[in-house]
mmCIF file of N, CA, C and O in Angstrom:
data_model
loop_
_atom_site.group_PDB
_atom_site.id
_atom_site.type_symbol
_atom_site.label_atom_id
_atom_site.label_comp_id
_atom_site.label_asym_id
_atom_site.label_seq_id
_atom_site.Cartn_x
_atom_site.Cartn_y
_atom_site.Cartn_z
ATOM 1 N N MET P 83 122.018 79.713 -4.858
ATOM 2 C CA MET P 83 122.970 80.757 -5.116
ATOM 3 C C MET P 83 124.408 80.264 -5.000
ATOM 4 O O MET P 83 125.312 81.021 -5.236
ATOM 5 N N GLN P 84 124.633 79.042 -4.660
ATOM 6 C CA GLN P 84 125.973 78.511 -4.566
ATOM 7 C C GLN P 84 126.715 78.620 -5.888
ATOM 8 O O GLN P 84 127.926 78.644 -5.891
ATOM 9 N N ALA P 85 126.025 78.692 -6.990
ATOM 10 C CA ALA P 85 126.683 78.737 -8.291
ATOM 11 C C ALA P 85 127.558 79.973 -8.447
ATOM 12 O O ALA P 85 128.479 79.976 -9.244
ATOM 13 N N THR P 86 127.291 81.032 -7.688
ATOM 14 C CA THR P 86 128.081 82.246 -7.832
ATOM 15 C C THR P 86 129.274 82.276 -6.896
ATOM 16 O O THR P 86 130.014 83.236 -6.882
ATOM 17 N N LEU P 87 129.463 81.238 -6.097
ATOM 18 C CA LEU P 87 130.580 81.186 -5.175
ATOM 19 C C LEU P 87 131.311 79.870 -5.329
ATOM 20 O O LEU P 87 130.764 78.897 -5.825
ATOM 21 N N ALA P 88 132.544 79.856 -4.887
ATOM 22 C CA ALA P 88 133.332 78.638 -5.002
ATOM 23 C C ALA P 88 133.967 78.295 -3.666
ATOM 24 O O ALA P 88 134.393 79.177 -2.946
ATOM 25 N N THR P 89 134.022 77.021 -3.355
ATOM 26 C CA THR P 89 134.768 76.577 -2.199
ATOM 27 C C THR P 89 136.158 76.196 -2.691
ATOM 28 O O THR P 89 136.303 75.392 -3.594
ATOM 29 N N VAL P 90 137.164 76.784 -2.108
ATOM 30 C CA VAL P 90 138.538 76.573 -2.523
ATOM 31 C C VAL P 90 139.157 75.525 -1.604
ATOM 32 O O VAL P 90 138.740 75.369 -0.468
ATOM 33 N N THR P 91 140.169 74.813 -2.080
ATOM 34 C CA THR P 91 140.755 73.732 -1.305
ATOM 35 C C THR P 91 141.645 74.197 -0.165
ATOM 36 O O THR P 91 142.115 73.381 0.603
ATOM 37 N N HIS P 92 141.898 75.467 -0.030
ATOM 38 C CA HIS P 92 142.659 75.969 1.111
ATOM 39 C C HIS P 92 141.809 75.796 2.366
ATOM 40 O O HIS P 92 140.586 75.817 2.316
ATOM 41 N N LEU P 93 142.477 75.672 3.507
ATOM 42 C CA LEU P 93 141.764 75.477 4.759
ATOM 43 C C LEU P 93 141.924 76.695 5.659
ATOM 44 O O LEU P 93 143.013 77.265 5.762
ATOM 45 N N SER P 94 140.824 77.083 6.315
ATOM 46 C CA SER P 94 140.917 78.159 7.293
ATOM 47 C C SER P 94 141.464 77.613 8.602
ATOM 48 O O SER P 94 142.069 78.333 9.376
ATOM 49 N N ARG P 95 141.231 76.343 8.826
ATOM 50 C CA ARG P 95 141.807 75.572 9.923
ATOM 51 C C ARG P 95 141.614 74.115 9.571
ATOM 52 O O ARG P 95 140.896 73.814 8.611
ATOM 53 N N PRO P 96 142.230 73.188 10.271
ATOM 54 C CA PRO P 96 142.118 71.780 9.871
ATOM 55 C C PRO P 96 140.669 71.332 9.693
ATOM 56 O O PRO P 96 139.827 71.534 10.567
ATOM 57 N N GLY P 97 140.393 70.777 8.517
ATOM 58 C CA GLY P 97 139.062 70.251 8.231
ATOM 59 C C GLY P 97 138.032 71.266 7.767
ATOM 60 O O GLY P 97 136.895 70.898 7.498
ATOM 61 N N ARG P 98 138.389 72.524 7.672
ATOM 62 C CA ARG P 98 137.429 73.551 7.269
ATOM 63 C C ARG P 98 137.905 74.265 6.015
ATOM 64 O O ARG P 98 138.795 75.105 6.074
ATOM 65 N N PRO P 99 137.294 73.946 4.855
ATOM 66 C CA PRO P 99 137.654 74.648 3.614
ATOM 67 C C PRO P 99 137.241 76.116 3.675
ATOM 68 O O PRO P 99 136.253 76.467 4.308
ATOM 69 N N VAL P 100 138.006 76.944 3.018
ATOM 70 C CA VAL P 100 137.701 78.369 2.923
ATOM 71 C C VAL P 100 136.639 78.564 1.845
ATOM 72 O O VAL P 100 136.737 78.010 0.757
ATOM 73 N N VAL P 101 135.630 79.352 2.144
ATOM 74 C CA VAL P 101 134.611 79.705 1.163
ATOM 75 C C VAL P 101 134.982 81.072 0.601
ATOM 76 O O VAL P 101 135.210 82.014 1.351
ATOM 77 N N VAL P 102 135.063 81.151 -0.732
ATOM 78 C CA VAL P 102 135.510 82.377 -1.408
ATOM 79 C C VAL P 102 134.485 82.787 -2.458
ATOM 80 O O VAL P 102 133.988 81.947 -3.208
ATOM 81 N N ALA P 103 134.188 84.071 -2.509
ATOM 82 C CA ALA P 103 133.273 84.594 -3.532
ATOM 83 C C ALA P 103 133.952 84.565 -4.895
ATOM 84 O O ALA P 103 135.148 84.804 -5.008
ATOM 85 N N ARG P 104 133.174 84.301 -5.936
ATOM 86 C CA ARG P 104 133.715 84.347 -7.297
ATOM 87 C C ARG P 104 134.065 85.768 -7.703
ATOM 88 O O ARG P 104 135.039 85.994 -8.403
ATOM 89 N N THR P 105 133.243 86.738 -7.269
ATOM 90 C CA THR P 105 133.531 88.145 -7.553
ATOM 91 C C THR P 105 133.333 88.953 -6.287
ATOM 92 O O THR P 105 132.502 88.609 -5.440
ATOM 93 N N LEU P 106 134.090 90.033 -6.177
ATOM 94 C CA LEU P 106 133.908 90.919 -5.028
ATOM 95 C C LEU P 106 132.617 91.716 -5.164
ATOM 96 O O LEU P 106 132.027 92.121 -4.166
ATOM 97 N N ALA P 107 132.155 91.915 -6.384
ATOM 98 C CA ALA P 107 130.941 92.701 -6.621
ATOM 99 C C ALA P 107 129.704 92.056 -6.012
ATOM 100 O O ALA P 107 128.747 92.756 -5.669
ATOM 101 N N GLU P 108 129.702 90.746 -5.861
ATOM 102 C CA GLU P 108 128.523 90.080 -5.292
ATOM 103 C C GLU P 108 128.456 90.190 -3.773
ATOM 104 O O GLU P 108 127.454 89.829 -3.168
ATOM 105 N N LEU P 109 129.500 90.723 -3.172
ATOM 106 C CA LEU P 109 129.530 90.905 -1.722
ATOM 107 C C LEU P 109 128.923 92.259 -1.396
ATOM 108 O O LEU P 109 129.556 93.300 -1.575
ATOM 109 N N THR P 110 127.694 92.231 -0.943
ATOM 110 C CA THR P 110 126.945 93.475 -0.747
ATOM 111 C C THR P 110 126.481 93.638 0.705
ATOM 112 O O THR P 110 125.380 94.116 0.965
ATOM 113 N N GLY P 111 127.337 93.243 1.620
ATOM 114 C CA GLY P 111 127.010 93.382 3.036
ATOM 115 C C GLY P 111 126.971 94.834 3.464
ATOM 116 O O GLY P 111 127.274 95.743 2.680
ATOM 117 N N PRO P 112 126.631 95.071 4.710
ATOM 118 C CA PRO P 112 126.489 96.442 5.208
ATOM 119 C C PRO P 112 127.816 97.191 5.223
ATOM 120 O O PRO P 112 128.883 96.593 5.391
ATOM 121 N N THR P 113 127.730 98.502 5.056
ATOM 122 C CA THR P 113 128.912 99.354 5.114
ATOM 123 C C THR P 113 128.843 100.320 6.294
ATOM 124 O O THR P 113 129.754 101.123 6.484
ATOM 125 N N GLY P 114 127.792 100.256 7.061
ATOM 126 C CA GLY P 114 127.630 101.097 8.235
ATOM 127 C C GLY P 114 126.660 100.468 9.204
ATOM 128 O O GLY P 114 126.053 99.437 8.916
ATOM 129 N N GLY P 115 126.562 101.076 10.370
ATOM 130 C CA GLY P 115 125.632 100.590 11.376
ATOM 131 C C GLY P 115 126.255 99.524 12.262
ATOM 132 O O GLY P 115 127.466 99.332 12.294
ATOM 133 N N VAL P 116 125.383 98.838 12.972
ATOM 134 C CA VAL P 116 125.796 97.805 13.913
ATOM 135 C C VAL P 116 125.367 96.456 13.372
ATOM 136 O O VAL P 116 124.244 96.295 12.901
ATOM 137 N N VAL P 117 126.275 95.482 13.433
ATOM 138 C CA VAL P 117 126.016 94.132 12.922
ATOM 139 C C VAL P 117 126.230 93.146 14.053
ATOM 140 O O VAL P 117 127.233 93.234 14.775
ATOM 141 N N GLU P 118 125.298 92.215 14.202
ATOM 142 C CA GLU P 118 125.469 91.131 15.174
ATOM 143 C C GLU P 118 125.685 89.828 14.422
ATOM 144 O O GLU P 118 124.854 89.430 13.600
ATOM 145 N N LEU P 119 126.797 89.182 14.704
ATOM 146 C CA LEU P 119 127.095 87.905 14.059
ATOM 147 C C LEU P 119 126.327 86.775 14.728
ATOM 148 O O LEU P 119 126.126 86.791 15.942
ATOM 149 N N PRO P 120 125.917 85.792 13.945
ATOM 150 C CA PRO P 120 125.280 84.616 14.536
ATOM 151 C C PRO P 120 126.312 83.816 15.343
ATOM 152 O O PRO P 120 127.523 83.899 15.085
ATOM 153 N N VAL P 121 125.848 83.039 16.285
ATOM 154 C CA VAL P 121 126.722 82.250 17.145
ATOM 155 C C VAL P 121 127.617 81.322 16.334
ATOM 156 O O VAL P 121 128.769 81.083 16.707
ATOM 157 N N ARG P 122 127.151 80.820 15.207
ATOM 158 C CA ARG P 122 127.973 79.904 14.411
ATOM 159 C C ARG P 122 129.241 80.577 13.867
ATOM 160 O O ARG P 122 130.195 79.904 13.509
ATOM 161 N N LEU P 123 129.250 81.915 13.835
ATOM 162 C CA LEU P 123 130.429 82.644 13.353
ATOM 163 C C LEU P 123 131.246 83.265 14.485
ATOM 164 O O LEU P 123 132.422 83.570 14.299
ATOM 165 N N MET P 124 130.621 83.460 15.625
ATOM 166 C CA MET P 124 131.307 84.103 16.760
ATOM 167 C C MET P 124 130.713 83.551 18.033
ATOM 168 O O MET P 124 129.540 83.787 18.325
ATOM 169 N N TRP P 125 131.511 82.818 18.786
ATOM 170 C CA TRP P 125 130.997 82.124 19.969
ATOM 171 C C TRP P 125 130.967 83.003 21.196
ATOM 172 O O TRP P 125 130.343 82.667 22.182
ATOM 173 N N SER P 126 131.626 84.115 21.161
ATOM 174 C CA SER P 126 131.662 85.031 22.297
ATOM 175 C C SER P 126 130.292 85.654 22.537
ATOM 176 O O SER P 126 129.481 85.779 21.615
ATOM 177 N N SER P 127 130.056 86.060 23.759
ATOM 178 C CA SER P 127 128.798 86.763 24.047
ATOM 179 C C SER P 127 128.805 88.163 23.440
ATOM 180 O O SER P 127 127.758 88.766 23.258
ATOM 181 N N GLU P 128 129.982 88.676 23.116
ATOM 182 C CA GLU P 128 130.110 89.988 22.479
ATOM 183 C C GLU P 128 130.233 89.791 20.976
ATOM 184 O O GLU P 128 131.330 89.715 20.432
ATOM 185 N N ARG P 129 129.090 89.695 20.322
ATOM 186 C CA ARG P 129 129.040 89.421 18.885
ATOM 187 C C ARG P 129 128.554 90.614 18.074
ATOM 188 O O ARG P 129 128.241 90.483 16.906
ATOM 189 N N THR P 130 128.482 91.781 18.702
ATOM 190 C CA THR P 130 127.980 92.975 18.033
ATOM 191 C C THR P 130 129.148 93.872 17.640
ATOM 192 O O THR P 130 130.051 94.110 18.431
ATOM 193 N N PHE P 131 129.104 94.376 16.404
ATOM 194 C CA PHE P 131 130.184 95.167 15.846
ATOM 195 C C PHE P 131 129.634 96.455 15.264
ATOM 196 O O PHE P 131 128.701 96.432 14.476
ATOM 197 N N ASP P 132 130.254 97.570 15.632
ATOM 198 C CA ASP P 132 129.894 98.877 15.081
ATOM 199 C C ASP P 132 130.834 99.137 13.905
ATOM 200 O O ASP P 132 132.040 99.341 14.092
ATOM 201 N N LEU P 133 130.294 99.130 12.702
ATOM 202 C CA LEU P 133 131.130 99.268 11.510
ATOM 203 C C LEU P 133 131.783 100.637 11.378
ATOM 204 O O LEU P 133 132.705 100.808 10.585
ATOM 205 N N ALA P 134 131.355 101.609 12.170
ATOM 206 C CA ALA P 134 132.009 102.923 12.176
ATOM 207 C C ALA P 134 133.331 102.873 12.938
ATOM 208 O O ALA P 134 134.158 103.765 12.785
ATOM 209 N N GLU P 135 133.514 101.842 13.745
ATOM 210 C CA GLU P 135 134.747 101.653 14.510
ATOM 211 C C GLU P 135 135.706 100.777 13.702
ATOM 212 O O GLU P 135 135.405 99.606 13.452
ATOM 213 N N PRO P 136 136.851 101.303 13.276
ATOM 214 C CA PRO P 136 137.770 100.534 12.427
ATOM 215 C C PRO P 136 138.145 99.163 12.993
ATOM 216 O O PRO P 136 138.177 98.179 12.259
ATOM 217 N N ASP P 137 138.422 99.077 14.290
ATOM 218 C CA ASP P 137 138.787 97.782 14.876
ATOM 219 C C ASP P 137 137.627 96.797 14.842
ATOM 220 O O ASP P 137 137.827 95.606 14.615
ATOM 221 N N ASP P 138 136.411 97.283 15.075
ATOM 222 C CA ASP P 138 135.224 96.415 14.994
ATOM 223 C C ASP P 138 135.049 95.877 13.576
ATOM 224 O O ASP P 138 134.756 94.695 13.382
ATOM 225 N N LEU P 139 135.223 96.735 12.592
ATOM 226 C CA LEU P 139 135.078 96.318 11.195
ATOM 227 C C LEU P 139 136.077 95.213 10.862
ATOM 228 O O LEU P 139 135.719 94.181 10.292
ATOM 229 N N LEU P 140 137.338 95.417 11.231
ATOM 230 C CA LEU P 140 138.359 94.407 10.959
ATOM 231 C C LEU P 140 138.046 93.094 11.667
ATOM 232 O O LEU P 140 138.149 92.017 11.077
ATOM 233 N N TRP P 141 137.646 93.165 12.923
ATOM 234 C CA TRP P 141 137.342 91.970 13.715
ATOM 235 C C TRP P 141 136.159 91.206 13.103
ATOM 236 O O TRP P 141 136.184 89.983 13.017
ATOM 237 N N LEU P 142 135.137 91.921 12.671
ATOM 238 C CA LEU P 142 133.991 91.279 12.024
ATOM 239 C C LEU P 142 134.428 90.560 10.743
ATOM 240 O O LEU P 142 134.118 89.384 10.547
ATOM 241 N N TYR P 143 135.161 91.247 9.882
ATOM 242 C CA TYR P 143 135.606 90.646 8.619
ATOM 243 C C TYR P 143 136.491 89.433 8.870
ATOM 244 O O TYR P 143 136.353 88.403 8.212
ATOM 245 N N GLU P 144 137.414 89.544 9.817
ATOM 246 C CA GLU P 144 138.291 88.418 10.129
ATOM 247 C C GLU P 144 137.492 87.201 10.572
ATOM 248 O O GLU P 144 137.749 86.079 10.110
ATOM 249 N N ASN P 145 136.515 87.405 11.424
ATOM 250 C CA ASN P 145 135.698 86.289 11.909
ATOM 251 C C ASN P 145 134.869 85.664 10.803
ATOM 252 O O ASN P 145 134.805 84.445 10.681
ATOM 253 N N VAL P 146 134.231 86.483 9.999
ATOM 254 C CA VAL P 146 133.394 85.951 8.919
ATOM 255 C C VAL P 146 134.251 85.190 7.917
ATOM 256 O O VAL P 146 133.926 84.050 7.548
ATOM 257 N N LEU P 147 135.339 85.779 7.463
ATOM 258 C CA LEU P 147 136.177 85.124 6.458
ATOM 259 C C LEU P 147 136.792 83.830 6.972
ATOM 260 O O LEU P 147 136.953 82.873 6.231
ATOM 261 N N ARG P 148 137.099 83.786 8.248
ATOM 262 C CA ARG P 148 137.719 82.597 8.837
ATOM 263 C C ARG P 148 136.697 81.511 9.174
ATOM 264 O O ARG P 148 136.953 80.329 8.988
ATOM 265 N N GLU P 149 135.540 81.882 9.650
ATOM 266 C CA GLU P 149 134.605 80.909 10.223
ATOM 267 C C GLU P 149 133.475 80.455 9.309
ATOM 268 O O GLU P 149 132.883 79.412 9.552
ATOM 269 N N THR P 150 133.150 81.210 8.285
ATOM 270 C CA THR P 150 131.971 80.860 7.504
ATOM 271 C C THR P 150 132.142 79.560 6.719
ATOM 272 O O THR P 150 133.226 79.244 6.237
ATOM 273 N N THR P 151 131.049 78.848 6.631
ATOM 274 C CA THR P 151 130.962 77.675 5.758
ATOM 275 C C THR P 151 129.814 77.878 4.771
ATOM 276 O O THR P 151 129.451 76.968 4.055
ATOM 277 N N ARG P 152 129.269 79.079 4.769
ATOM 278 C CA ARG P 152 128.093 79.397 3.954
ATOM 279 C C ARG P 152 128.364 80.606 3.054
ATOM 280 O O ARG P 152 128.758 81.664 3.527
ATOM 281 N N ALA P 153 128.076 80.436 1.799
ATOM 282 C CA ALA P 153 128.217 81.534 0.843
ATOM 283 C C ALA P 153 127.310 82.710 1.207
ATOM 284 O O ALA P 153 127.687 83.869 1.027
ATOM 285 N N ASP P 154 126.151 82.411 1.733
ATOM 286 C CA ASP P 154 125.220 83.482 2.096
ATOM 287 C C ASP P 154 125.795 84.407 3.164
ATOM 288 O O ASP P 154 125.485 85.594 3.185
ATOM 289 N N ASP P 155 126.615 83.866 4.063
ATOM 290 C CA ASP P 155 127.243 84.717 5.071
ATOM 291 C C ASP P 155 128.132 85.768 4.412
ATOM 292 O O ASP P 155 128.137 86.925 4.824
ATOM 293 N N LEU P 156 128.883 85.361 3.416
ATOM 294 C CA LEU P 156 129.752 86.319 2.717
ATOM 295 C C LEU P 156 128.937 87.428 2.085
ATOM 296 O O LEU P 156 129.251 88.613 2.242
ATOM 297 N N ARG P 157 127.885 87.053 1.375
ATOM 298 C CA ARG P 157 127.059 88.066 0.692
ATOM 299 C C ARG P 157 126.363 88.992 1.680
ATOM 300 O O ARG P 157 126.217 90.183 1.423
ATOM 301 N N ALA P 158 125.943 88.459 2.816
ATOM 302 C CA ALA P 158 125.169 89.244 3.776
ATOM 303 C C ALA P 158 126.033 90.099 4.702
ATOM 304 O O ALA P 158 125.568 91.123 5.198
ATOM 305 N N LEU P 159 127.286 89.697 4.927
ATOM 306 C CA LEU P 159 128.082 90.355 5.960
ATOM 307 C C LEU P 159 129.325 91.083 5.468
ATOM 308 O O LEU P 159 129.891 91.897 6.196
ATOM 309 N N ILE P 160 129.757 90.803 4.252
ATOM 310 C CA ILE P 160 130.986 91.394 3.716
ATOM 311 C C ILE P 160 130.639 92.287 2.530
ATOM 312 O O ILE P 160 129.846 91.908 1.678
ATOM 313 N N ASP P 161 131.249 93.456 2.479
ATOM 314 C CA ASP P 161 131.100 94.363 1.336
ATOM 315 C C ASP P 161 132.382 94.286 0.517
ATOM 316 O O ASP P 161 133.491 94.442 1.058
ATOM 317 N N GLY P 162 132.262 94.029 -0.771
ATOM 318 C CA GLY P 162 133.425 93.838 -1.628
ATOM 319 C C GLY P 162 134.378 95.015 -1.671
ATOM 320 O O GLY P 162 135.600 94.850 -1.597
ATOM 321 N N ARG P 163 133.865 96.224 -1.785
ATOM 322 C CA ARG P 163 134.735 97.413 -1.824
ATOM 323 C C ARG P 163 135.449 97.617 -0.493
ATOM 324 O O ARG P 163 136.635 97.960 -0.452
ATOM 325 N N THR P 164 134.709 97.400 0.578
ATOM 326 C CA THR P 164 135.318 97.545 1.904
ATOM 327 C C THR P 164 136.379 96.477 2.110
ATOM 328 O O THR P 164 137.460 96.765 2.639
ATOM 329 N N LEU P 165 136.099 95.253 1.676
ATOM 330 C CA LEU P 165 137.079 94.176 1.802
ATOM 331 C C LEU P 165 138.379 94.552 1.104
ATOM 332 O O LEU P 165 139.467 94.391 1.667
ATOM 333 N N ARG P 166 138.277 95.071 -0.078
ATOM 334 C CA ARG P 166 139.481 95.468 -0.822
ATOM 335 C C ARG P 166 140.239 96.570 -0.075
ATOM 336 O O ARG P 166 141.461 96.540 0.024
ATOM 337 N N ARG P 167 139.506 97.506 0.490
ATOM 338 C CA ARG P 167 140.121 98.634 1.206
ATOM 339 C C ARG P 167 140.883 98.183 2.462
ATOM 340 O O ARG P 167 141.953 98.706 2.766
ATOM 341 N N VAL P 168 140.347 97.204 3.189
ATOM 342 C CA VAL P 168 140.952 96.800 4.474
ATOM 343 C C VAL P 168 141.785 95.522 4.372
ATOM 344 O O VAL P 168 142.348 95.076 5.369
ATOM 345 N N TRP P 169 141.878 94.934 3.189
ATOM 346 C CA TRP P 169 142.486 93.613 3.020
ATOM 347 C C TRP P 169 143.844 93.482 3.719
ATOM 348 O O TRP P 169 144.091 92.534 4.446
ATOM 349 N N ARG P 170 144.752 94.401 3.492
ATOM 350 C CA ARG P 170 146.101 94.307 4.052
ATOM 351 C C ARG P 170 146.115 94.388 5.568
ATOM 352 O O ARG P 170 147.052 93.931 6.208
ATOM 353 N N ARG P 171 145.104 94.971 6.161
ATOM 354 C CA ARG P 171 145.073 95.137 7.622
ATOM 355 C C ARG P 171 144.416 93.961 8.328
ATOM 356 O O ARG P 171 144.445 93.897 9.563
ATOM 357 N N LEU P 172 143.831 93.037 7.580
ATOM 358 C CA LEU P 172 143.158 91.890 8.200
ATOM 359 C C LEU P 172 144.158 90.854 8.685
ATOM 360 O O LEU P 172 145.106 90.508 7.976
ATOM 361 N N ASN P 173 143.942 90.350 9.879
ATOM 362 C CA ASN P 173 144.754 89.286 10.449
ATOM 363 C C ASN P 173 144.048 87.962 10.156
ATOM 364 O O ASN P 173 143.109 87.591 10.850
ATOM 365 N N LEU P 174 144.499 87.293 9.097
ATOM 366 C CA LEU P 174 143.829 86.084 8.614
ATOM 367 C C LEU P 174 144.782 84.890 8.635
ATOM 368 O O LEU P 174 145.984 85.058 8.409
ATOM 369 N N PRO P 175 144.237 83.687 8.838
ATOM 370 C CA PRO P 175 145.073 82.499 8.684
ATOM 371 C C PRO P 175 145.630 82.429 7.262
ATOM 372 O O PRO P 175 144.999 82.887 6.307
ATOM 373 N N ARG P 176 146.791 81.864 7.136
ATOM 374 C CA ARG P 176 147.471 81.764 5.842
ATOM 375 C C ARG P 176 146.568 81.158 4.771
ATOM 376 O O ARG P 176 146.535 81.622 3.635
ATOM 377 N N GLY P 177 145.820 80.107 5.111
ATOM 378 C CA GLY P 177 144.956 79.453 4.135
ATOM 379 C C GLY P 177 143.842 80.355 3.630
ATOM 380 O O GLY P 177 143.483 80.319 2.450
ATOM 381 N N VAL P 178 143.282 81.168 4.520
ATOM 382 C CA VAL P 178 142.210 82.093 4.123
ATOM 383 C C VAL P 178 142.773 83.143 3.168
ATOM 384 O O VAL P 178 142.218 83.398 2.102
ATOM 385 N N ARG P 179 143.907 83.726 3.529
ATOM 386 C CA ARG P 179 144.508 84.760 2.679
ATOM 387 C C ARG P 179 144.887 84.176 1.312
ATOM 388 O O ARG P 179 144.607 84.761 0.271
ATOM 389 N N ALA P 180 145.478 82.985 1.312
ATOM 390 C CA ALA P 180 145.891 82.359 0.049
ATOM 391 C C ALA P 180 144.691 82.052 -0.835
ATOM 392 O O ALA P 180 144.738 82.265 -2.050
ATOM 393 N N ALA P 181 143.616 81.549 -0.249
ATOM 394 C CA ALA P 181 142.426 81.215 -1.030
ATOM 395 C C ALA P 181 141.828 82.456 -1.685
ATOM 396 O O ALA P 181 141.508 82.455 -2.879
ATOM 397 N N TRP P 182 141.671 83.529 -0.918
ATOM 398 C CA TRP P 182 141.086 84.748 -1.455
ATOM 399 C C TRP P 182 142.001 85.403 -2.490
ATOM 400 O O TRP P 182 141.546 85.879 -3.518
ATOM 401 N N GLU P 183 143.302 85.421 -2.236
ATOM 402 C CA GLU P 183 144.218 86.052 -3.180
ATOM 403 C C GLU P 183 144.397 85.229 -4.449
ATOM 404 O O GLU P 183 144.666 85.795 -5.506
ATOM 405 N N SER P 184 144.221 83.925 -4.376
ATOM 406 C CA SER P 184 144.319 83.128 -5.599
ATOM 407 C C SER P 184 143.095 83.341 -6.488
ATOM 408 O O SER P 184 143.196 83.324 -7.708
ATOM 409 N N ARG P 185 141.943 83.586 -5.900
ATOM 410 C CA ARG P 185 140.721 83.850 -6.667
ATOM 411 C C ARG P 185 140.666 85.306 -7.108
ATOM 412 O O ARG P 185 140.214 85.626 -8.189
ATOM 413 N N HIS P 186 141.109 86.209 -6.244
ATOM 414 C CA HIS P 186 141.030 87.665 -6.495
ATOM 415 C C HIS P 186 142.440 88.240 -6.451
ATOM 416 O O HIS P 186 142.882 88.757 -5.436
ATOM 417 N N ARG P 187 143.126 88.156 -7.565
ATOM 418 C CA ARG P 187 144.524 88.573 -7.623
ATOM 419 C C ARG P 187 144.728 90.046 -7.248
ATOM 420 O O ARG P 187 145.771 90.425 -6.751
ATOM 421 N N GLY P 188 143.704 90.855 -7.462
ATOM 422 C CA GLY P 188 143.789 92.269 -7.104
ATOM 423 C C GLY P 188 143.956 92.494 -5.614
ATOM 424 O O GLY P 188 144.451 93.543 -5.197
ATOM 425 N N LEU P 189 143.560 91.548 -4.789
ATOM 426 C CA LEU P 189 143.736 91.700 -3.350
ATOM 427 C C LEU P 189 145.211 91.676 -2.960
ATOM 428 O O LEU P 189 145.596 92.255 -1.960
ATOM 429 N N ARG P 190 146.036 91.029 -3.755
ATOM 430 C CA ARG P 190 147.472 90.966 -3.453
ATOM 431 C C ARG P 190 148.101 92.346 -3.446
ATOM 432 O O ARG P 190 149.062 92.594 -2.737
ATOM 433 N N THR P 191 147.556 93.235 -4.254
ATOM 434 C CA THR P 191 148.115 94.581 -4.355
ATOM 435 C C THR P 191 147.241 95.624 -3.679
ATOM 436 O O THR P 191 147.513 96.822 -3.769
ATOM 437 N N ALA P 192 146.183 95.187 -3.026
ATOM 438 C CA ALA P 192 145.246 96.126 -2.383
ATOM 439 C C ALA P 192 145.899 96.806 -1.198
ATOM 440 O O ALA P 192 146.785 96.295 -0.586
#
């Protein structure tokens, strides 16, 4: 399934390329309920997020977008419509924001 996603040359941090979806429509993660992130995405013992809580939703998206090295994580954990809705409120490293906005120009005005 890597063919539907692209790794962009922007870095989320030194040595870690940002993984960006080719389309927001392919991001079909949960839009409700409780989500537990795997340790590879969140090292804290508190890795559970209630998507009904706005701060939890933002924190989950920020961690996934910043830490993932796998396209499958994006598809499984991020919802494209929700991403567009909360984009401006996400606290992201400059490289992550630049990579996503260069691929998805609509996020710049979201």
